Tab-separated table of C-alpha atoms (C1' of nucleotides) in Angstrom:
chain	number	residue	atom	x	y	z
A	1	MET	CA	0.000	0.000	0.000
A	2	ILE	CA	1.277	3.454	-0.906
A	3	ALA	CA	2.096	5.709	2.060
A	4	SER	CA	0.689	9.255	1.899
A	5	PRO	CA	-1.037	11.784	4.210
A	6	ASP	CA	-4.514	10.512	3.342
A	7	ARG	CA	-3.473	7.056	4.563
A	8	THR	CA	-3.268	8.075	8.219
A	9	PRO	CA	-5.869	6.525	10.557
A	10	LEU	CA	-8.857	8.632	11.591
A	11	PRO	CA	-8.559	9.596	15.272
A	12	ARG	CA	-11.114	8.168	17.669
A	13	THR	CA	-12.422	11.696	18.323
A	14	PHE	CA	-13.766	11.573	14.759
A	15	PHE	CA	-16.229	8.865	15.811
A	16	GLU	CA	-17.067	10.374	19.198
A	17	ARG	CA	-19.158	13.095	17.523
A	18	PRO	CA	-22.937	12.832	16.955
A	19	VAL	CA	-23.761	10.171	14.382
A	20	LEU	CA	-25.521	12.626	12.039
A	21	GLU	CA	-22.303	14.616	11.903
A	22	VAL	CA	-20.076	11.586	11.401
A	23	ALA	CA	-22.145	9.882	8.674
A	24	PRO	CA	-21.737	12.459	5.852
A	25	ASP	CA	-18.145	13.057	6.949
A	26	LEU	CA	-17.321	9.384	6.303
A	27	LEU	CA	-17.888	9.839	2.551
A	28	GLY	CA	-14.578	9.824	0.685
A	29	ARG	CA	-12.753	8.105	3.547
A	30	LEU	CA	-10.762	4.932	2.992
A	31	LEU	CA	-11.593	1.517	4.392
A	32	VAL	CA	-8.638	-0.851	4.533
A	33	ARG	CA	-9.236	-4.580	4.782
A	34	THR	CA	-6.020	-6.494	5.417
A	35	THR	CA	-6.158	-10.088	4.192
A	36	PRO	CA	-3.490	-12.808	3.967
A	37	ASP	CA	-3.455	-12.211	0.195
A	38	GLY	CA	-2.974	-8.463	0.554
A	39	PRO	CA	-4.934	-5.272	1.284
A	40	ILE	CA	-8.224	-4.207	-0.247
A	41	VAL	CA	-8.879	-0.462	-0.062
A	42	VAL	CA	-12.344	1.033	-0.567
A	43	ARG	CA	-13.396	4.661	-0.892
A	44	VAL	CA	-16.706	5.080	0.957
A	45	THR	CA	-19.444	6.485	-1.319
A	46	GLU	CA	-22.702	5.765	0.550
A	47	VAL	CA	-23.699	5.444	4.240
A	48	GLU	CA	-26.731	5.456	6.541
A	49	ALA	CA	-26.987	6.798	10.107
A	50	TYR	CA	-28.706	4.825	12.899
A	51	ASP	CA	-29.371	6.946	15.953
A	52	GLY	CA	-29.249	4.698	18.996
A	53	PRO	CA	-32.166	3.301	21.017
A	54	ASN	CA	-34.451	6.219	20.035
A	55	ASP	CA	-34.389	5.277	16.360
A	56	PRO	CA	-37.060	2.723	15.387
A	57	GLY	CA	-34.937	1.688	12.406
A	58	SER	CA	-31.933	0.804	14.546
A	59	HIS	CA	-30.922	-2.611	15.811
A	60	ALA	CA	-30.402	-0.890	19.175
A	61	PHE	CA	-34.078	0.161	19.353
A	62	ARG	CA	-35.053	-2.736	21.606
A	63	GLY	CA	-32.017	-2.444	23.826
A	64	ARG	CA	-28.832	-4.393	24.166
A	65	THR	CA	-28.670	-8.044	23.057
A	66	ALA	CA	-25.863	-10.467	22.333
A	67	ARG	CA	-26.014	-9.549	18.652
A	68	ASN	CA	-25.825	-5.760	18.958
A	69	ALA	CA	-23.585	-5.547	22.066
A	70	VAL	CA	-20.779	-3.889	20.092
A	71	MET	CA	-23.072	-0.934	19.275
A	72	PHE	CA	-23.183	-0.142	22.991
A	73	GLY	CA	-19.401	-0.200	23.284
A	74	PRO	CA	-16.762	2.419	22.438
A	75	PRO	CA	-16.882	4.384	19.140
A	76	GLY	CA	-14.603	3.528	16.245
A	77	HIS	CA	-15.332	-0.186	16.478
A	78	VAL	CA	-16.988	-2.340	13.810
A	79	TYR	CA	-20.475	-3.817	14.288
A	80	VAL	CA	-21.104	-6.674	11.847
A	81	TYR	CA	-24.485	-8.419	11.613
A	82	PHE	CA	-25.838	-11.354	9.629
A	83	THR	CA	-29.186	-10.963	7.886
A	84	TYR	CA	-31.615	-12.598	5.441
A	85	GLY	CA	-29.970	-15.927	6.151
A	86	MET	CA	-26.999	-15.202	3.901
A	87	TRP	CA	-25.582	-11.703	4.068
A	88	HIS	CA	-23.354	-9.661	6.325
A	89	CYS	CA	-23.445	-5.868	6.731
A	90	MET	CA	-20.991	-3.626	8.552
A	91	ASN	CA	-21.319	-0.500	10.687
A	92	LEU	CA	-18.984	1.877	12.516
A	93	VAL	CA	-20.013	2.722	16.083
A	94	CYS	CA	-20.369	6.485	16.740
A	95	GLY	CA	-21.114	8.934	19.539
A	96	PRO	CA	-20.111	8.553	23.166
A	97	GLU	CA	-19.721	5.029	24.510
A	98	GLY	CA	-23.078	3.541	25.497
A	99	GLU	CA	-25.146	5.632	23.062
A	100	ALA	CA	-25.366	2.747	20.568
A	101	SER	CA	-25.365	4.904	17.430
A	102	ALA	CA	-23.744	3.578	14.275
A	103	VAL	CA	-23.181	4.280	10.594
A	104	LEU	CA	-24.005	1.521	8.101
A	105	LEU	CA	-21.444	1.389	5.294
A	106	ARG	CA	-23.584	0.885	2.197
A	107	ALA	CA	-21.312	1.182	-0.817
A	108	GLY	CA	-17.853	2.056	-2.003
A	109	GLU	CA	-15.360	2.213	-4.828
A	110	ILE	CA	-12.520	-0.309	-4.766
A	111	VAL	CA	-9.336	1.714	-5.205
A	112	GLU	CA	-6.830	-1.023	-4.443
A	113	GLY	CA	-6.950	-4.840	-4.442
A	114	ALA	CA	-9.709	-5.125	-7.066
A	115	GLU	CA	-8.481	-8.591	-8.111
A	116	LEU	CA	-9.056	-9.861	-4.567
A	117	ALA	CA	-12.520	-8.296	-4.464
A	118	ARG	CA	-13.465	-9.797	-7.845
A	119	LYS	CA	-12.673	-13.291	-6.575
A	120	ARG	CA	-15.242	-12.872	-3.799
A	121	ARG	CA	-17.831	-11.186	-6.002
A	122	LEU	CA	-18.102	-13.499	-9.000
A	123	SER	CA	-21.628	-12.315	-9.865
A	124	ALA	CA	-20.501	-8.697	-10.324
A	125	ARG	CA	-20.745	-7.728	-13.988
A	126	ASN	CA	-18.283	-4.859	-13.677
A	127	ASP	CA	-16.051	-3.257	-11.065
A	128	LYS	CA	-18.663	-0.642	-10.152
A	129	GLU	CA	-20.856	-3.449	-8.808
A	130	LEU	CA	-18.150	-4.957	-6.583
A	131	ALA	CA	-19.245	-2.997	-3.498
A	132	LYS	CA	-22.569	-1.459	-4.654
A	133	GLY	CA	-24.755	-2.302	-1.639
A	134	PRO	CA	-24.017	-3.116	2.020
A	135	ALA	CA	-23.901	-6.907	1.678
A	136	ARG	CA	-21.895	-6.659	-1.527
A	137	LEU	CA	-19.419	-4.375	0.243
A	138	ALA	CA	-19.018	-6.848	3.105
A	139	THR	CA	-18.664	-9.739	0.654
A	140	ALA	CA	-16.079	-7.925	-1.469
A	141	LEU	CA	-14.005	-7.269	1.651
A	142	GLY	CA	-14.508	-10.709	3.166
A	143	VAL	CA	-16.163	-9.282	6.290
A	144	ASP	CA	-18.226	-11.524	8.577
A	145	ARG	CA	-19.096	-11.800	12.264
A	146	ALA	CA	-15.530	-12.843	13.046
A	147	LEU	CA	-14.681	-9.138	12.628
A	148	ASP	CA	-17.518	-7.953	14.904
A	149	GLY	CA	-16.002	-5.652	17.520
A	150	THR	CA	-12.778	-4.936	15.619
A	151	ASP	CA	-11.228	-1.570	16.463
A	152	ALA	CA	-11.160	0.241	13.089
A	153	CYS	CA	-9.570	3.281	14.642
A	154	THR	CA	-5.998	2.381	15.418
A	155	ALA	CA	-2.548	2.605	13.867
A	156	GLU	CA	-2.039	-1.095	14.519
A	157	ASP	CA	-2.383	-3.519	11.666
A	158	THR	CA	-5.861	-4.784	12.526
A	159	PRO	CA	-7.856	-6.599	9.800
A	160	LEU	CA	-10.089	-3.566	9.216
A	161	ARG	CA	-9.281	0.135	9.593
A	162	VAL	CA	-10.548	3.551	8.459
A	163	LEU	CA	-8.089	6.071	7.041
A	164	THR	CA	-8.416	9.802	6.468
A	165	GLY	CA	-8.811	9.686	2.682
A	166	THR	CA	-10.280	12.818	1.105
A	167	PRO	CA	-13.470	14.210	2.661
A	168	VAL	CA	-16.226	15.190	0.238
A	169	PRO	CA	-17.377	18.861	0.138
A	170	SER	CA	-20.912	19.228	1.468
A	171	ASP	CA	-22.206	20.471	-1.887
A	172	GLN	CA	-21.378	17.057	-3.346
A	173	VAL	CA	-23.235	15.156	-0.612
A	174	ASN	CA	-26.835	14.078	-1.195
A	175	ASN	CA	-29.240	12.705	1.401
A	176	GLY	CA	-32.582	10.908	1.419
A	177	PRO	CA	-34.603	8.190	3.160
A	178	ARG	CA	-32.846	5.049	4.336
A	179	THR	CA	-33.048	1.965	2.168
A	180	GLY	CA	-35.163	-1.012	3.231
A	181	VAL	CA	-36.166	0.543	6.563
A	182	SER	CA	-39.781	-0.048	7.623
A	183	GLY	CA	-42.236	1.772	9.879
A	184	ALA	CA	-41.508	4.973	11.790
A	185	GLY	CA	-37.790	4.762	11.070
A	186	ALA	CA	-38.405	5.222	7.347
A	187	VAL	CA	-39.193	8.933	7.652
A	188	HIS	CA	-35.670	10.069	8.487
A	189	PRO	CA	-33.533	11.231	5.515
A	190	TRP	CA	-30.429	9.724	7.055
A	191	ARG	CA	-28.925	8.081	3.998
A	192	PHE	CA	-25.969	10.027	2.604
A	193	TRP	CA	-24.170	9.486	-0.674
A	194	ILE	CA	-21.748	11.188	-3.070
A	195	SER	CA	-23.678	12.914	-5.882
A	196	ASN	CA	-23.488	11.178	-9.259
A	197	ASP	CA	-21.156	8.454	-8.057
A	198	PRO	CA	-21.628	5.281	-10.131
A	199	THR	CA	-20.940	2.942	-7.188
A	200	VAL	CA	-23.898	4.178	-5.078
A	201	SER	CA	-26.649	1.552	-4.671
A	202	PRO	CA	-30.217	2.136	-5.930
A	203	TYR	CA	-32.889	3.138	-3.397
A	204	ARG	CA	-35.330	0.399	-2.441
A	205	ALA	CA	-38.347	0.885	-0.209
A	206	HIS	CA	-39.041	-1.683	2.479
A	207	VAL	CA	-41.169	-4.606	1.293
A	208	ALA	CA	-42.943	-6.813	3.811
A	209	ARG	CA	-42.498	-10.478	3.051
A	210	ARG	CA	-45.587	-12.419	2.185
A	211	ARG	CA	-46.674	-14.971	4.721
A	212	SER	CA	-45.783	-18.545	3.892
A	213	SER	CA	-48.767	-20.906	4.185
B	1	DG	C1'	-34.458	0.279	-17.268
B	2	DG	C1'	-38.181	-1.615	-13.510
B	3	DA	C1'	-41.188	-5.137	-11.054
B	4	DC	C1'	-41.413	-9.350	-8.893
B	5	DT	C1'	-39.850	-13.418	-6.263
B	6	DG	C1'	-37.129	-17.101	-4.005
B	7	DA	C1'	-33.197	-18.041	-1.222
B	8	DT	C1'	-31.999	-19.187	3.716
B	9	DC	C1'	-31.113	-18.798	8.954
B	10	DA	C1'	-29.801	-16.092	13.266
B	11	DT	C1'	-32.361	-13.612	16.142
B	12	DC	C1'	-36.122	-12.162	18.758
B	13	DT	C1'	-41.188	-12.579	20.281
C	1	DG	C1'	-43.111	-18.975	14.473
C	2	DA	C1'	-42.178	-14.674	11.942
C	3	DT	C1'	-39.028	-11.545	10.247
C	4	DG	C1'	-35.162	-8.977	8.107
C	5	DA	C1'	-30.474	-2.077	7.507
C	6	DT	C1'	-30.379	-7.914	0.841
C	7	DC	C1'	-29.156	-9.907	-3.576
C	8	DA	C1'	-29.563	-12.191	-7.986
C	9	DG	C1'	-32.305	-14.192	-11.479
C	10	DT	C1'	-36.246	-13.825	-14.398
C	11	DC	C1'	-39.745	-11.700	-16.917
C	12	DC	C1'	-41.353	-7.665	-19.181
C	13	DG	C1'	-41.111	-3.379	-21.835
DNA sequence: GGACTGATCATCT
DNA sequence: GATGATCAGTCCG
């Protein structure tokens, strides 16, 4: 990996701020996944904010459980969950410890290690689709529950870290309703993405599953 | 391009 | 026992 100023780790104070401040500020930052085969580096292009136990759309809404325990821990750590029986999604914990706010990383542009990402994302028809969606992003990086609780905010060579990258000016940041969120949580325009970026995932409204028999 | 549907299981009620 | 911070394949236009 090339050393340069934008490759310095984000300080933990970055994540200690309110989640609605952190979320748009994460756009343009770099996610580094260290694997035995080499690093994969992703530029974050789309995120969603989840505002602790007061947010009906958040996994923390019904309090602390074994699954979401990391959300209630210190900021700058990674919360990984398994959903729909086959996918993983990853978040970065924000706000003061115990607040249980987090930012869902929804999409990104692979800027380094694309060959490694392609091997994990065989269904992708082009490189823009490698990390276009939260489960695709986790798949491309080889992230699963084994990484739940990882400190992404350290200079040490942990398997997953966030680097400074290049923040995106606010006039290039768009926001709108969160994808796939149902009920009262759907009203908040807490999805943020880089305007006109081809790696941003399409919006999908929540669809209730039909009852089986 | 958009609409629709099945896959598949950890987690919570 | 029901559901989900999703994806990929198929059908249609």
